[in-house]
Coordinates of N, CA and C in Angstrom, one line a residue:
M1 N 143.9 128.2 128.3 CA 143.7 129.8 129.2 C 145.5 129.7 129.9
K2 N 146.0 130.9 129.0 CA 147.6 130.9 130.1 C 148.0 130.9 131.2
P3 N 148.0 130.6 132.0 CA 148.3 131.0 133.5 C 149.3 132.2 133.8
A4 N 149.8 133.8 134.7 CA 150.2 134.9 134.3 C 151.5 134.3 134.8
V5 N 151.8 136.1 135.0 CA 153.1 134.9 135.6 C 153.6 134.9 136.5
A6 N 152.5 135.4 137.8 CA 152.7 135.0 139.3 C 152.2 133.3 139.3
E7 N 151.3 133.2 138.1 CA 151.1 132.0 138.3 C 151.9 131.1 137.8
L8 N 152.6 131.1 136.7 CA 154.2 130.2 136.8 C 154.7 130.4 137.1
A9 N 155.4 131.5 138.1 CA 156.0 131.5 139.3 C 156.1 130.4 139.8
D10 N 154.1 130.2 140.6 CA 154.1 129.7 141.2 C 154.3 127.7 141.0
I11 N 154.2 128.0 140.0 CA 154.2 126.3 138.9 C 156.2 125.9 139.1
L12 N 156.5 127.0 138.7 CA 158.3 126.4 138.9 C 158.6 126.4 140.1
E13 N 158.1 127.7 140.7 CA 159.2 127.3 142.0 C 158.8 126.0 143.1
R14 N 157.8 125.7 142.5 CA 156.9 124.0 143.3 C 157.6 123.6 142.5
E15 N 157.9 123.4 141.2 CA 158.6 122.6 140.5 C 160.4 122.6 141.0
A16 N 160.8 123.3 141.0 CA 162.4 123.4 141.7 C 162.8 123.0 142.5
K17 N 161.1 122.8 143.9 CA 161.8 122.6 145.3 C 161.7 120.9 145.3
R18 N 160.6 120.0 144.0 CA 160.4 119.2 143.9 C 161.5 118.3 143.2
Y19 N 162.1 118.6 142.3 CA 163.1 118.4 141.1 C 164.7 118.8 141.5
V20 N 165.0 119.8 142.3 CA 165.9 120.5 142.5 C 166.2 121.2 142.0
V21 N 166.2 121.5 140.6 CA 166.5 122.1 139.2 C 165.5 122.2 138.3
V22 N 164.8 123.2 137.7 CA 164.1 123.8 136.9 C 165.4 124.6 135.6
R23 N 164.9 124.5 134.2 CA 165.0 124.8 132.8 C 164.2 126.4 132.9
V24 N 163.9 127.5 133.0 CA 163.0 127.7 132.2 C 163.7 129.0 131.4
D25 N 163.0 128.1 130.1 CA 163.1 129.2 128.9 C 161.7 129.1 127.5
A26 N 161.9 129.5 126.5 CA 160.4 130.1 125.7 C 160.1 128.8 125.8
V27 N 160.9 127.5 125.0 CA 160.7 126.9 125.2 C 159.6 125.7 126.5
K28 N 160.3 126.1 127.3 CA 159.4 126.0 128.8 C 158.2 126.3 128.5
L29 N 158.0 127.1 128.5 CA 157.1 127.9 128.5 C 155.8 127.7 127.7
Q30 N 156.2 127.0 126.5 CA 154.7 126.9 125.3 C 154.3 126.0 126.5
E31 N 154.9 124.7 127.3 CA 154.0 124.1 128.0 C 152.9 124.3 128.4
F32 N 152.7 125.6 129.2 CA 151.6 126.8 128.8 C 151.0 126.8 128.6
G33 N 150.8 126.9 127.2 CA 149.5 127.5 126.0 C 151.0 128.6 125.3
Y34 N 151.8 128.7 125.5 CA 152.1 130.0 125.2 C 152.9 130.0 123.8
S35 N 152.9 131.2 122.5 CA 153.1 130.5 121.4 C 154.3 130.8 122.0
L36 N 155.6 130.7 120.6 CA 157.3 130.6 121.3 C 157.3 132.5 121.1
E37 N 157.0 133.0 120.3 CA 157.3 134.4 120.6 C 156.7 135.0 122.0
A38 N 155.9 134.6 122.0 CA 154.7 135.3 123.8 C 155.9 134.4 124.4
A39 N 156.3 133.3 124.4 CA 156.6 132.4 125.8 C 158.3 133.4 125.7
G40 N 158.9 133.7 124.6 CA 160.0 134.9 124.7 C 159.8 136.2 125.5
E41 N 159.0 136.5 125.4 CA 159.0 137.5 126.4 C 158.3 137.3 127.1
V42 N 157.6 136.9 127.9 CA 157.7 136.5 129.3 C 158.2 135.9 129.7
Y43 N 158.6 134.7 129.4 CA 160.3 133.7 130.4 C 160.7 134.3 131.1
P44 N 161.7 136.3 130.6 CA 162.5 136.7 131.5 C 161.7 137.9 133.0
E45 N 160.6 137.8 133.1 CA 159.7 138.2 134.3 C 159.5 136.8 134.7
V46 N 159.0 136.6 134.3 CA 158.7 134.9 135.0 C 160.0 134.7 136.2
V47 N 161.4 134.7 135.4 CA 162.8 134.4 136.1 C 162.6 135.6 136.9
K48 N 162.5 136.7 136.5 CA 162.4 137.8 138.1 C 161.6 138.3 138.8
E49 N 159.9 137.0 139.2 CA 159.9 136.8 139.8 C 160.5 136.0 140.6
L50 N 160.6 134.4 140.2 CA 161.2 133.6 141.1 C 163.0 134.2 141.3
K51 N 163.0 134.9 140.8 CA 164.3 135.5 141.8 C 164.1 136.1 143.1
R52 N 162.8 137.0 143.0 CA 162.3 138.4 144.1 C 162.3 137.5 145.1
R53 N 161.6 135.9 144.9 CA 160.5 135.1 145.5 C 161.8 134.4 146.1
G54 N 163.2 134.5 146.0 CA 164.3 133.2 146.7 C 165.0 132.6 146.1
L55 N 164.9 132.2 144.6 CA 165.2 131.3 144.4 C 166.7 131.7 143.2
H56 N 167.3 130.6 143.8 CA 168.8 131.0 142.3 C 168.0 130.2 141.0
V57 N 169.6 131.9 140.2 CA 169.4 131.2 139.4 C 170.6 132.0 138.5
I58 N 170.6 130.5 137.8 CA 171.5 131.4 136.6 C 171.8 130.9 134.9
R59 N 172.4 131.2 134.3 CA 172.2 131.7 132.4 C 172.4 129.7 132.0
N60 N 171.4 129.2 131.5 CA 172.1 128.1 131.2 C 173.5 128.0 130.0
P61 N 174.2 127.8 130.4 CA 175.8 127.4 129.8 C 175.1 126.3 128.8
W62 N 174.7 125.4 128.5 CA 174.3 124.3 127.5 C 172.9 124.8 126.7
G63 N 172.3 126.3 126.7 CA 171.3 126.8 126.0 C 171.0 127.6 126.4
A64 N 169.8 128.0 125.8 CA 168.9 129.2 125.9 C 168.0 128.8 127.2
G65 N 168.2 130.2 128.0 CA 167.1 130.3 128.8 C 168.3 130.3 129.9
F66 N 167.5 129.7 131.4 CA 168.4 130.3 132.8 C 167.6 128.9 133.5
I67 N 168.9 128.4 134.4 CA 168.6 127.2 135.6 C 167.8 127.6 137.0
V68 N 167.0 127.3 137.3 CA 166.7 127.4 138.4 C 167.0 126.7 139.6
A69 N 166.8 126.8 141.0 CA 167.0 126.1 141.8 C 166.7 126.9 143.2
D70 N 166.6 126.1 144.6 CA 165.6 126.1 145.5 C 167.4 126.7 146.4
D71 N 168.4 125.4 145.4 CA 170.0 126.0 146.9 C 171.4 125.6 145.6
R72 N 171.8 126.9 146.4 CA 172.6 127.8 146.0 C 173.8 126.9 145.3
E73 N 173.8 125.8 146.5 CA 175.7 124.8 146.0 C 175.1 124.2 144.9
V74 N 173.6 123.8 145.0 CA 173.3 122.3 143.6 C 173.9 123.9 142.3
L75 N 173.6 124.8 142.2 CA 173.8 126.1 140.8 C 175.4 125.9 140.6
R76 N 176.3 126.1 141.8 CA 177.9 126.2 141.8 C 178.4 124.8 141.4
Q77 N 177.4 124.2 141.7 CA 177.8 122.3 141.2 C 177.4 123.0 139.5
I78 N 176.9 122.7 138.6 CA 176.6 122.6 138.1 C 177.4 124.3 136.9
E79 N 177.7 125.1 137.5 CA 178.6 125.9 137.8 C 180.4 125.4 137.0
R80 N 180.7 124.7 137.9 CA 181.6 124.1 138.2 C 182.1 122.7 137.2
S81 N 181.2 122.1 136.4 CA 180.9 121.5 135.7 C 181.3 121.9 134.0
A82 N 180.6 122.9 134.1 CA 180.0 124.1 132.6 C 181.5 124.3 132.5
K83 N 182.4 125.3 133.2 CA 183.7 125.0 132.9 C 184.8 124.4 133.0
R84 N 184.4 123.1 133.3 CA 185.0 122.0 133.1 C 185.5 121.6 131.7
V85 N 183.8 121.6 130.8 CA 183.6 121.2 129.3 C 183.7 122.5 129.0
G86 N 184.8 123.5 129.3 CA 184.6 124.7 128.2 C 183.4 125.9 128.2
L87 N 181.9 125.7 129.5 CA 181.0 126.6 129.0 C 181.0 127.7 130.5
E88 N 180.4 128.7 130.0 CA 179.6 129.4 131.3 C 179.0 129.9 131.6
A89 N 178.5 129.5 133.2 CA 177.8 129.7 133.4 C 178.3 130.8 135.3
A90 N 177.5 131.6 135.2 CA 176.8 132.8 136.2 C 176.2 132.7 137.3
L91 N 176.0 133.0 138.3 CA 174.3 133.7 139.1 C 174.3 134.8 138.3
E92 N 173.0 134.8 138.5 CA 171.7 135.6 137.9 C 172.1 137.0 139.6
R93 N 172.6 137.9 139.8 CA 171.9 138.3 141.4 C 170.5 139.0 141.7
A94 N 170.4 138.5 142.1 CA 168.7 139.1 142.3 C 168.2 140.8 143.3
E95 N 168.9 141.4 143.4 CA 169.3 142.7 143.8 C 169.2 143.4 142.3
P96 N 168.4 144.5 141.8 CA 168.9 145.1 140.4 C 170.4 145.8 140.7
K97 N 170.7 146.7 138.6 CA 171.8 146.4 139.4 C 171.6 148.8 139.7
A98 N 170.6 149.0 140.0 CA 170.8 150.2 140.9 C 171.4 150.1 141.5
R99 N 170.9 149.3 142.7 CA 170.9 149.4 144.2 C 172.4 148.4 144.3
R100 N 172.9 147.7 143.2 CA 174.4 147.2 144.0 C 175.6 148.3 143.1
G101 N 174.8 149.2 142.8 CA 175.9 150.9 142.2 C 175.8 151.7 143.7
L102 N 174.5 151.8 144.0 CA 174.8 152.5 144.8 C 174.8 152.0 146.8
R103 N 175.1 150.6 146.3 CA 176.1 150.1 147.2 C 177.9 150.2 147.7
A104 N 177.7 149.9 146.7 CA 179.6 150.4 145.8 C 179.9 151.5 146.4
K105 N 179.0 152.0 146.2 CA 179.1 154.1 146.8 C 179.5 153.6 148.0
A106 N 178.8 153.6 148.9 CA 178.4 153.6 150.3 C 179.3 153.4 151.2

């Protein structure tokens, strides 16, 4: 049976805390029984849930998906190493775009 988004987030959050960083993409979710197509639809929701829980996220500069970590400094080091070889990585913001726009106007 395929785990729901919250269950996947629980598992991946534990992995991020244990292994420092975790790659989250459709291929990773295939490990949990999702087909490639279904995983492609589910993993953005899992990433949103991980961000909501306070984990830090960047787009994977070496391929598809995202890299998730409990420590922002680890992701900054990944960003710096990606830039050294000419790749682009950016920290994903945890707050929705609408909220950022409201803050900027205030």
